[in-house]
Coordinates of N, CA and C in Angstrom, one line a residue:
Chain A
G279 N 91.3 90.8 98.1 CA 90.8 89.5 97.5 C 90.1 88.7 98.5
E280 N 89.6 87.6 98.0 CA 88.8 86.7 98.9 C 89.8 85.8 99.7
D281 N 89.4 85.6 101.0 CA 90.3 84.8 101.8 C 89.4 84.1 102.9
V282 N 89.6 82.8 103.0 CA 88.8 82.1 104.0 C 89.8 81.2 104.8
E283 N 89.8 81.4 106.1 CA 90.7 80.7 107.0 C 90.0 79.7 107.9
Q284 N 90.7 78.5 108.1 CA 90.2 77.5 109.0 C 91.4 77.0 109.7
S285 N 91.1 76.5 111.0 CA 92.2 75.8 111.7 C 92.4 74.5 111.0
L286 N 93.6 73.9 111.1 CA 94.0 72.7 110.4 C 93.4 71.4 110.9
F287 N 93.3 71.4 112.3 CA 93.1 70.1 112.9 C 92.3 70.2 114.2
L288 N 91.4 69.3 114.4 CA 90.6 69.2 115.6 C 90.5 67.8 116.1
S289 N 90.8 67.5 117.3 CA 90.6 66.2 117.9 C 89.6 66.3 119.0
V290 N 88.6 65.3 119.0 CA 87.5 65.4 119.9 C 87.2 63.9 120.3
R291 N 86.7 63.8 121.5 CA 86.3 62.5 122.0 C 84.8 62.2 121.6
E292 N 84.6 60.9 121.3 CA 83.3 60.5 120.9 C 82.3 60.9 122.0
G293 N 81.1 61.4 121.5 CA 80.1 61.9 122.4 C 80.2 63.3 122.8
D294 N 81.4 63.9 122.7 CA 81.5 65.3 123.0 C 81.0 66.2 121.8
S295 N 81.0 67.5 122.0 CA 80.6 68.4 120.9 C 81.9 68.9 120.2
S296 N 81.8 69.0 118.9 CA 82.9 69.6 118.1 C 82.5 71.0 117.6
V297 N 83.5 71.9 117.6 CA 83.2 73.2 117.0 C 84.3 73.5 116.0
I298 N 83.9 73.8 114.8 CA 84.9 74.1 113.7 C 84.6 75.5 113.3
N299 N 85.7 76.3 113.3 CA 85.6 77.7 113.0 C 86.2 78.1 111.7
C300 N 85.6 79.2 111.2 CA 86.0 79.7 109.9 C 85.9 81.2 109.9
T301 N 86.9 81.9 109.4 CA 86.8 83.4 109.2 C 87.0 83.7 107.7
Y302 N 86.3 84.8 107.3 CA 86.4 85.2 105.9 C 86.5 86.7 105.8
T303 N 86.9 87.1 104.6 CA 87.2 88.6 104.5 C 86.1 89.2 103.6
D304 N 85.5 88.5 102.7 CA 84.6 89.1 101.8 C 83.2 89.4 102.4
S305 N 82.9 90.6 102.6 CA 81.6 91.0 103.3 C 80.4 90.9 102.3
S306 N 80.7 90.6 101.1 CA 79.5 90.5 100.1 C 79.0 89.1 100.0
S307 N 79.4 88.2 100.9 CA 78.9 86.8 100.9 C 77.4 86.8 101.0
T308 N 76.8 86.0 100.2 CA 75.3 85.8 100.3 C 75.0 84.6 101.1
Y309 N 75.5 83.4 100.7 CA 75.3 82.2 101.4 C 76.7 81.6 101.8
L310 N 76.6 81.0 103.0 CA 77.8 80.3 103.5 C 77.5 78.9 103.8
Y311 N 78.4 78.0 103.4 CA 78.2 76.5 103.4 C 79.2 75.8 104.2
W312 N 78.8 74.6 104.7 CA 79.7 73.6 105.3 C 79.6 72.3 104.4
Y313 N 80.7 71.9 104.0 CA 80.8 70.6 103.3 C 81.7 69.7 104.1
K314 N 81.5 68.4 103.9 CA 82.3 67.3 104.5 C 82.9 66.5 103.5
Q315 N 84.2 66.1 103.6 CA 84.9 65.2 102.7 C 85.5 64.1 103.4
E316 N 85.1 62.9 103.1 CA 85.7 61.7 103.6 C 86.8 61.2 102.7
P317 N 87.7 60.4 103.1 CA 88.8 59.9 102.3 C 88.4 59.3 101.0
G318 N 89.0 59.8 99.9 CA 88.7 59.3 98.6 C 87.3 59.7 98.0
A319 N 86.7 60.6 98.6 CA 85.3 61.0 98.2 C 85.2 62.4 97.8
G320 N 84.1 62.8 97.2 CA 83.8 64.2 96.9 C 83.4 64.9 98.1
L321 N 82.7 66.1 97.9 CA 82.3 66.9 99.0 C 80.8 66.7 99.2
Q322 N 80.4 66.5 100.5 CA 79.0 66.2 100.8 C 78.5 67.5 101.5
L323 N 77.4 68.1 101.0 CA 76.9 69.3 101.6 C 76.3 68.9 102.9
L324 N 76.6 69.6 104.0 CA 76.1 69.4 105.3 C 74.9 70.4 105.6
T325 N 75.2 71.6 105.4 CA 74.2 72.7 105.7 C 74.7 74.0 105.2
Y326 N 73.8 75.0 105.2 CA 74.2 76.3 104.7 C 73.4 77.3 105.5
I327 N 73.8 78.6 105.4 CA 73.2 79.7 106.1 C 73.2 80.9 105.2
F328 N 72.1 81.6 105.2 CA 72.0 82.8 104.4 C 72.6 83.9 105.3
S329 N 73.2 84.9 104.6 CA 74.0 85.9 105.3 C 73.1 86.8 106.2
N330 N 71.8 86.8 106.1 CA 71.0 87.6 107.0 C 70.5 86.9 108.2
M331 N 71.0 85.7 108.4 CA 70.7 84.8 109.6 C 71.9 84.8 110.5
D332 N 71.6 84.6 111.8 CA 72.6 84.4 112.8 C 72.9 83.0 113.2
M333 N 71.8 82.2 113.1 CA 72.0 80.8 113.5 C 71.0 79.9 112.7
K334 N 71.5 78.7 112.5 CA 70.6 77.7 111.9 C 70.9 76.3 112.5
Q335 N 69.9 75.6 112.9 CA 70.1 74.3 113.5 C 69.4 73.2 112.6
D336 N 70.2 72.2 112.4 CA 69.7 71.1 111.6 C 70.2 69.8 112.3
Q337 N 69.3 69.2 113.0 CA 69.6 68.0 113.8 C 70.8 68.1 114.7
R338 N 71.9 67.4 114.5 CA 73.1 67.5 115.3 C 73.9 68.7 115.0
L339 N 73.6 69.4 113.9 CA 74.4 70.5 113.4 C 73.8 71.9 113.8
T340 N 74.7 72.8 114.3 CA 74.3 74.2 114.5 C 75.3 75.1 113.9
V341 N 74.8 76.0 113.0 CA 75.7 76.9 112.4 C 75.5 78.3 113.0
L342 N 76.6 79.0 113.4 CA 76.5 80.3 113.9 C 77.2 81.2 113.0
L343 N 76.6 82.4 112.7 CA 77.3 83.4 111.8 C 77.3 84.7 112.5
N344 N 78.5 85.2 112.6 CA 78.7 86.6 113.2 C 79.2 87.5 112.0
K345 N 78.3 88.2 111.4 CA 78.7 89.0 110.3 C 79.6 90.1 110.6
K346 N 79.5 90.7 111.8 CA 80.3 91.8 112.2 C 81.8 91.4 112.2
D347 N 82.0 90.2 112.8 CA 83.4 89.7 112.9 C 83.8 88.8 111.7
K348 N 82.9 88.5 110.8 CA 83.1 87.7 109.7 C 83.6 86.3 110.1
H349 N 82.8 85.7 111.0 CA 83.1 84.5 111.7 C 82.0 83.5 111.5
L350 N 82.3 82.3 111.1 CA 81.3 81.3 110.9 C 81.7 80.0 111.7
S351 N 80.8 79.4 112.3 CA 81.2 78.2 113.0 C 80.2 77.1 112.8
L352 N 80.7 75.8 112.9 CA 79.8 74.6 112.8 C 80.0 73.8 114.1
R353 N 78.9 73.6 114.8 CA 78.9 72.8 116.0 C 78.3 71.5 115.7
I354 N 79.0 70.4 116.0 CA 78.4 69.0 115.8 C 78.2 68.5 117.2
A355 N 76.9 68.2 117.6 CA 76.6 67.7 118.9 C 76.8 66.1 118.9
D356 N 77.2 65.6 120.0 CA 77.3 64.1 120.2 C 78.1 63.5 119.0
T357 N 79.3 64.0 118.9 CA 80.2 63.6 117.8 C 80.4 62.1 117.8
Q358 N 80.3 61.5 116.6 CA 80.5 60.1 116.4 C 81.8 59.8 115.6
T359 N 82.2 58.5 115.6 CA 83.4 58.2 114.8 C 83.2 58.4 113.3
G360 N 82.0 58.3 112.9 CA 81.7 58.5 111.5 C 81.8 60.0 111.1
D361 N 81.9 60.9 112.1 CA 82.1 62.3 111.8 C 83.5 62.6 111.5
S362 N 84.4 61.7 111.6 CA 85.8 61.9 111.3 C 86.0 62.2 109.8
A363 N 86.5 63.3 109.4 CA 86.5 63.7 108.0 C 87.2 65.1 108.0
I364 N 87.3 65.7 106.8 CA 87.7 67.0 106.6 C 86.5 67.9 106.3
Y365 N 86.4 69.0 107.0 CA 85.2 69.9 106.9 C 85.7 71.2 106.3
F366 N 84.9 71.6 105.3 CA 85.3 72.9 104.5 C 84.1 73.9 104.7
C367 N 84.5 75.1 105.0 CA 83.5 76.2 104.9 C 83.7 76.8 103.5
A368 N 82.7 77.3 103.0 CA 82.7 78.0 101.7 C 81.7 79.1 101.6
F369 N 82.0 80.1 100.9 CA 81.0 81.2 100.7 C 80.8 81.5 99.2
K370 N 79.6 82.0 99.0 CA 79.3 82.4 97.6 C 79.0 83.9 97.7
A371 N 79.7 84.7 96.8 CA 79.4 86.1 96.7 C 78.5 86.2 95.4
A372 N 79.1 86.9 94.4 CA 78.4 87.0 93.1 C 78.5 85.8 92.3
G373 N 77.6 85.5 91.5 CA 77.7 84.3 90.6 C 77.6 83.0 91.3
N374 N 78.0 82.0 90.7 CA 77.9 80.6 91.3 C 79.2 80.1 91.8
K375 N 80.2 80.9 91.9 CA 81.5 80.5 92.3 C 81.6 80.3 93.9
L376 N 82.1 79.2 94.3 CA 82.3 78.9 95.7 C 83.8 79.2 96.0
T377 N 84.0 79.9 97.1 CA 85.4 80.1 97.6 C 85.5 79.3 98.9
F378 N 86.5 78.4 99.0 CA 86.6 77.5 100.1 C 87.7 77.8 101.0
G379 N 87.6 77.5 102.3 CA 88.6 77.5 103.3 C 89.6 76.3 103.0
G380 N 90.6 76.2 103.8 CA 91.6 75.1 103.6 C 91.2 73.8 104.1
G381 N 90.1 73.8 104.9 CA 89.6 72.6 105.5 C 90.2 72.3 106.9
T382 N 89.3 71.7 107.7 CA 89.7 71.3 109.1 C 89.6 69.8 109.2
R383 N 90.6 69.1 109.5 CA 90.6 67.7 109.7 C 90.1 67.4 111.1
V384 N 89.0 66.7 111.2 CA 88.4 66.3 112.5 C 88.7 64.8 112.8
L385 N 89.3 64.6 113.9 CA 89.6 63.2 114.3 C 88.7 62.9 115.6
V386 N 87.9 61.9 115.5 CA 87.0 61.5 116.6 C 87.6 60.3 117.3
K387 N 88.0 60.4 118.6 CA 88.6 59.3 119.3 C 87.6 58.6 120.1
P388 N 87.6 57.3 120.1 CA 86.6 56.5 120.9 C 86.8 56.7 122.4
Chain B
K109 N 66.8 60.0 93.3 CA 67.4 60.8 92.2 C 68.9 60.5 92.2
A110 N 69.4 60.2 91.0 CA 70.9 59.9 91.0 C 71.7 61.2 91.3
G111 N 72.9 61.0 91.8 CA 73.7 62.1 92.1 C 74.5 62.5 90.9
V112 N 75.5 63.3 91.2 CA 76.5 63.8 90.2 C 77.4 62.6 89.9
T113 N 77.6 62.3 88.6 CA 78.6 61.2 88.3 C 79.7 61.8 87.5
Q114 N 80.9 61.3 87.7 CA 82.1 61.7 87.0 C 82.9 60.5 86.5
T115 N 83.3 60.6 85.3 CA 84.1 59.5 84.7 C 85.3 60.1 84.0
P116 N 86.5 59.4 84.0 CA 86.7 58.2 84.8 C 87.0 58.6 86.2
R117 N 87.1 57.7 87.1 CA 87.4 58.0 88.5 C 88.9 58.2 88.7
Y118 N 89.7 57.5 87.9 CA 91.2 57.7 88.1 C 91.8 57.7 86.7
L119 N 92.8 58.5 86.5 CA 93.5 58.6 85.3 C 95.0 58.8 85.5
I120 N 95.8 58.2 84.7 CA 97.3 58.4 84.8 C 97.7 58.8 83.4
K121 N 98.4 60.0 83.3 CA 98.8 60.5 82.1 C 100.3 60.9 82.2
T122 N 101.0 61.2 81.1 CA 102.3 61.7 81.1 C 102.3 63.2 80.7
R123 N 103.4 63.9 81.1 CA 103.5 65.3 80.7 C 103.4 65.5 79.2
G124 N 102.7 66.5 78.8 CA 102.6 66.9 77.4 C 101.3 66.3 76.8
Q125 N 100.7 65.3 77.5 CA 99.5 64.7 76.9 C 98.3 65.6 77.2
Q126 N 97.2 65.3 76.7 CA 95.9 66.0 77.0 C 95.0 65.0 77.6
V127 N 94.0 65.5 78.3 CA 93.0 64.7 79.0 C 91.6 65.3 79.0
T128 N 90.6 64.5 78.9 CA 89.2 64.9 79.0 C 88.5 64.2 80.1
L129 N 87.9 65.0 80.9 CA 87.1 64.5 82.1 C 85.6 64.8 81.8
S130 N 84.8 63.9 82.3 CA 83.3 64.0 82.0 C 82.5 64.1 83.3
C131 N 81.4 64.9 83.3 CA 80.6 65.1 84.4 C 79.1 65.1 84.0
S132 N 78.3 64.2 84.6 CA 76.9 64.2 84.4 C 76.2 64.8 85.6
P133 N 75.4 65.9 85.4 CA 74.8 66.5 86.6 C 73.6 65.8 87.1
I134 N 73.1 66.2 88.2 CA 71.8 65.7 88.7 C 70.7 66.1 87.7
S135 N 69.8 65.2 87.5 CA 68.7 65.4 86.5 C 68.0 66.7 86.9
G136 N 67.8 67.6 85.9 CA 67.1 68.8 86.1 C 68.0 70.0 86.4
H137 N 69.3 69.7 86.7 CA 70.3 70.7 87.0 C 70.9 71.2 85.7
R138 N 71.0 72.5 85.5 CA 71.5 73.1 84.3 C 72.9 73.7 84.4
S139 N 73.4 73.9 85.7 CA 74.7 74.5 85.9 C 75.7 73.4 86.3
V140 N 76.8 73.4 85.7 CA 77.9 72.5 86.1 C 79.2 73.4 86.4
S141 N 79.8 73.2 87.5 CA 81.0 73.9 87.9 C 82.1 72.9 88.1
W142 N 83.3 73.3 87.8 CA 84.5 72.5 88.0 C 85.4 73.1 89.0
Y143 N 86.0 72.3 89.9 CA 87.0 72.7 90.9 C 88.2 71.8 90.8
Q144 N 89.3 72.3 91.1 CA 90.6 71.6 91.3 C 90.9 71.5 92.7
Q145 N 91.3 70.3 93.2 CA 91.7 70.2 94.6 C 93.1 69.6 94.7
T146 N 94.0 70.4 95.3 CA 95.4 69.9 95.5 C 95.8 70.1 96.9
P147 N 96.8 69.4 97.4 CA 97.2 69.6 98.8 C 97.7 71.0 99.1
G148 N 98.4 71.5 98.1 CA 99.0 72.8 98.2 C 98.1 74.0 98.1
Q149 N 97.2 74.0 97.1 CA 96.3 75.1 96.8 C 94.9 74.9 97.3
G150 N 94.6 73.7 97.8 CA 93.2 73.5 98.3 C 92.2 73.4 97.1
L151 N 91.0 73.9 97.4 CA 89.9 73.8 96.4 C 89.9 75.1 95.6
Q152 N 90.0 75.0 94.3 CA 90.0 76.3 93.5 C 89.0 76.1 92.4
F153 N 88.3 77.2 92.1 CA 87.2 77.2 91.1 C 87.9 77.3 89.7
L154 N 87.4 76.4 88.8 CA 88.0 76.5 87.4 C 87.0 77.3 86.5
F155 N 85.8 76.8 86.4 CA 84.8 77.5 85.6 C 83.4 76.9 85.8
E156 N 82.4 77.6 85.3 CA 81.0 77.2 85.4 C 80.4 77.3 84.1
Y157 N 79.6 76.3 83.8 CA 78.8 76.3 82.5 C 77.3 76.2 82.8
F158 N 76.5 77.0 82.1 CA 75.1 77.1 82.3 C 74.5 77.2 80.9
S159 N 73.6 76.3 80.6 CA 72.9 76.3 79.2 C 74.0 76.4 78.1
E160 N 74.9 75.6 78.2 CA 76.0 75.4 77.2 C 76.9 76.6 77.0
T161 N 76.9 77.6 78.0 CA 77.7 78.7 77.9 C 78.5 78.9 79.1
Q162 N 79.8 79.3 79.0 CA 80.6 79.5 80.2 C 80.1 80.8 80.9
R163 N 79.8 80.7 82.1 CA 79.2 81.8 82.8 C 80.2 82.4 83.8
N164 N 81.1 81.7 84.3 CA 82.1 82.2 85.3 C 83.4 81.5 85.0
K165 N 84.5 82.1 85.3 CA 85.8 81.5 85.0 C 86.8 81.9 86.2
G166 N 87.6 80.9 86.6 CA 88.6 81.2 87.6 C 89.9 81.6 87.0
N167 N 90.9 81.6 87.8 CA 92.2 82.1 87.3 C 93.1 80.9 87.0
F168 N 92.8 80.2 85.9 CA 93.6 79.1 85.4 C 94.0 79.4 84.0
P169 N 95.2 78.9 83.6 CA 95.6 79.1 82.2 C 94.7 78.5 81.1
G170 N 94.9 79.0 79.9 CA 94.0 78.6 78.8 C 94.1 77.1 78.5
R171 N 95.1 76.4 79.1 CA 95.2 75.0 78.8 C 94.0 74.2 79.4
F172 N 93.3 74.9 80.3 CA 92.1 74.3 80.9 C 90.9 74.9 80.2
S173 N 90.1 74.0 79.7 CA 88.9 74.4 79.0 C 87.8 73.5 79.3
G174 N 86.6 73.9 78.9 CA 85.4 73.0 79.1 C 84.4 73.3 78.1
R175 N 83.3 72.5 78.2 CA 82.2 72.7 77.4 C 81.0 72.0 78.0
Q176 N 79.8 72.4 77.6 CA 78.6 71.8 78.1 C 77.7 71.4 76.9
F177 N 77.0 70.3 77.0 CA 76.2 69.8 76.0 C 74.7 70.2 76.3
S178 N 73.9 69.9 75.3 CA 72.5 70.3 75.4 C 71.8 69.5 76.6
N179 N 72.3 68.4 76.9 CA 71.7 67.6 78.0 C 72.3 68.0 79.4
S180 N 73.1 69.0 79.4 CA 73.7 69.6 80.6 C 75.0 68.8 81.0
R181 N 75.3 67.7 80.4 CA 76.6 67.0 80.7 C 77.7 68.0 80.3
S182 N 78.8 67.8 81.0 CA 79.9 68.7 80.8 C 81.2 67.9 80.7
E183 N 82.1 68.5 79.9 CA 83.5 67.9 79.8 C 84.5 69.0 80.1
M184 N 85.6 68.6 80.7 CA 86.7 69.5 81.0 C 87.9 68.9 80.3
N185 N 88.7 69.7 79.6 CA 89.8 69.3 78.9 C 91.1 70.0 79.5
V186 N 92.2 69.3 79.6 CA 93.4 69.9 80.0 C 94.4 69.5 78.9
S187 N 95.0 70.5 78.3 CA 96.0 70.2 77.2 C 97.4 70.4 77.8
T188 N 98.4 69.8 77.1 CA 99.8 69.9 77.5 C 100.0 69.8 79.0
L189 N 99.7 68.6 79.5 CA 99.7 68.4 80.9 C 101.0 68.6 81.5
E190 N 101.0 69.2 82.7 CA 102.2 69.5 83.5 C 102.1 68.6 84.8
L191 N 103.2 68.4 85.5 CA 103.2 67.7 86.7 C 102.3 68.3 87.8
G192 N 102.2 69.6 87.8 CA 101.4 70.4 88.7 C 99.9 70.2 88.5
D193 N 99.5 69.6 87.4 CA 98.1 69.4 87.1 C 97.5 68.2 87.8
S194 N 98.4 67.4 88.5 CA 98.0 66.3 89.3 C 97.1 66.8 90.4
A195 N 95.9 66.3 90.4 CA 94.9 66.8 91.4 C 93.6 65.9 91.4
L196 N 92.8 66.3 92.3 CA 91.4 65.7 92.3 C 90.5 66.8 91.6
Y197 N 89.9 66.4 90.5 CA 89.0 67.4 89.8 C 87.6 67.0 90.2
L198 N 86.9 68.0 90.8 CA 85.5 67.9 91.2 C 84.6 68.6 90.4
C199 N 83.5 68.0 90.1 CA 82.4 68.6 89.4 C 81.2 68.8 90.3
A200 N 80.5 69.9 90.2 CA 79.4 70.2 91.0 C 78.2 70.7 90.1
S201 N 77.0 70.2 90.4 CA 75.9 70.6 89.7 C 74.9 71.4 90.6
S202 N 74.1 72.3 89.9 CA 73.1 73.0 90.6 C 72.0 73.4 89.6
R203 N 70.9 73.9 90.2 CA 69.8 74.3 89.2 C 70.3 75.4 88.3
G204 N 71.1 76.3 88.8 CA 71.6 77.4 88.0 C 70.8 78.7 88.1
T205 N 69.7 78.6 88.9 CA 69.0 79.9 89.2 C 68.8 80.0 90.7
T206 N 68.5 81.3 91.1 CA 68.4 81.5 92.5 C 66.9 81.7 92.9
S207 N 66.0 81.5 92.0 CA 64.6 81.6 92.4 C 64.3 80.6 93.5
G208 N 63.8 81.0 94.6 CA 63.5 80.1 95.7 C 64.7 79.9 96.7
G209 N 65.7 80.7 96.5 CA 66.8 80.6 97.5 C 68.1 80.3 97.0
T210 N 68.9 79.6 97.8 CA 70.3 79.4 97.4 C 70.4 78.4 96.2
D211 N 71.3 78.6 95.3 CA 71.5 77.7 94.2 C 72.6 76.7 94.7
T212 N 72.2 75.7 95.5 CA 73.2 74.9 96.2 C 73.9 74.0 95.2
Q213 N 75.2 73.8 95.4 CA 76.0 73.0 94.5 C 76.2 71.6 95.2
Y214 N 76.0 70.5 94.4 CA 76.1 69.2 94.8 C 77.3 68.6 94.0
F215 N 78.2 68.0 94.8 CA 79.5 67.5 94.2 C 79.5 66.0 93.8
G216 N 80.2 65.7 92.8 CA 80.5 64.3 92.4 C 81.6 63.8 93.2
P217 N 82.0 62.5 92.9 CA 83.1 61.9 93.7 C 84.5 62.3 93.2
G218 N 84.6 63.0 92.0 CA 85.8 63.5 91.6 C 86.5 62.5 90.6
T219 N 87.4 63.1 89.8 CA 88.4 62.3 89.0 C 89.8 62.6 89.5
R220 N 90.5 61.6 89.9 CA 91.9 61.8 90.4 C 92.8 61.6 89.2
L221 N 93.5 62.7 88.8 CA 94.4 62.7 87.7 C 95.8 62.7 88.3
T222 N 96.6 61.8 87.8 CA 98.0 61.8 88.1 C 98.8 62.0 86.8
V223 N 99.7 63.0 86.9 CA 100.6 63.3 85.7 C 102.0 62.9 86.0
L224 N 102.5 62.0 85.2 CA 103.9 61.4 85.5 C 104.9 62.1 84.5

């Protein structure tokens, strides 16, 4: 079955880089996504990567995909207090169904 | 362009009642998907509607149902509410086709349902 794992918590100092990791089991993933959720809010799409890519950079965000190890990571450069939130990785295989990880709570300390 | 809107934002119901949640997708989007978010189970896919037809379905009991109207707005209904149905219900809209790349889903703010 489908399984997506994320670490529960990450603490980082303002200005440092954050790296959030995600592992998955379904090798038929086509697109992989990163969403951000702030308290009391829905999910905000941050970025996505197609499964035939290794890396994608979008301003402060860098996504790395290792298909062999089924490992996805999101690096946030120059982390700010506004980056404090829960981050979810998700993948899409067939159809339009997203399978989500459990989320990583990122706390940015001043 | 307006985002995905969901109404109501908060609901309190008692066990045994039924509830209807509404979702208006981004203009031009024809696919609406519903997800349930709970602390214990995380984010789980309920179902997807495209052009008024259910196209995908998750592993939820038949008490959970939905429909989509000709203007792409969607409603989700939960009958005979149980305490475990307390959750944040998120709706996501997308174009519904993969021509041109990923059919990215954009989420609404959610409806928080509390069952007492």
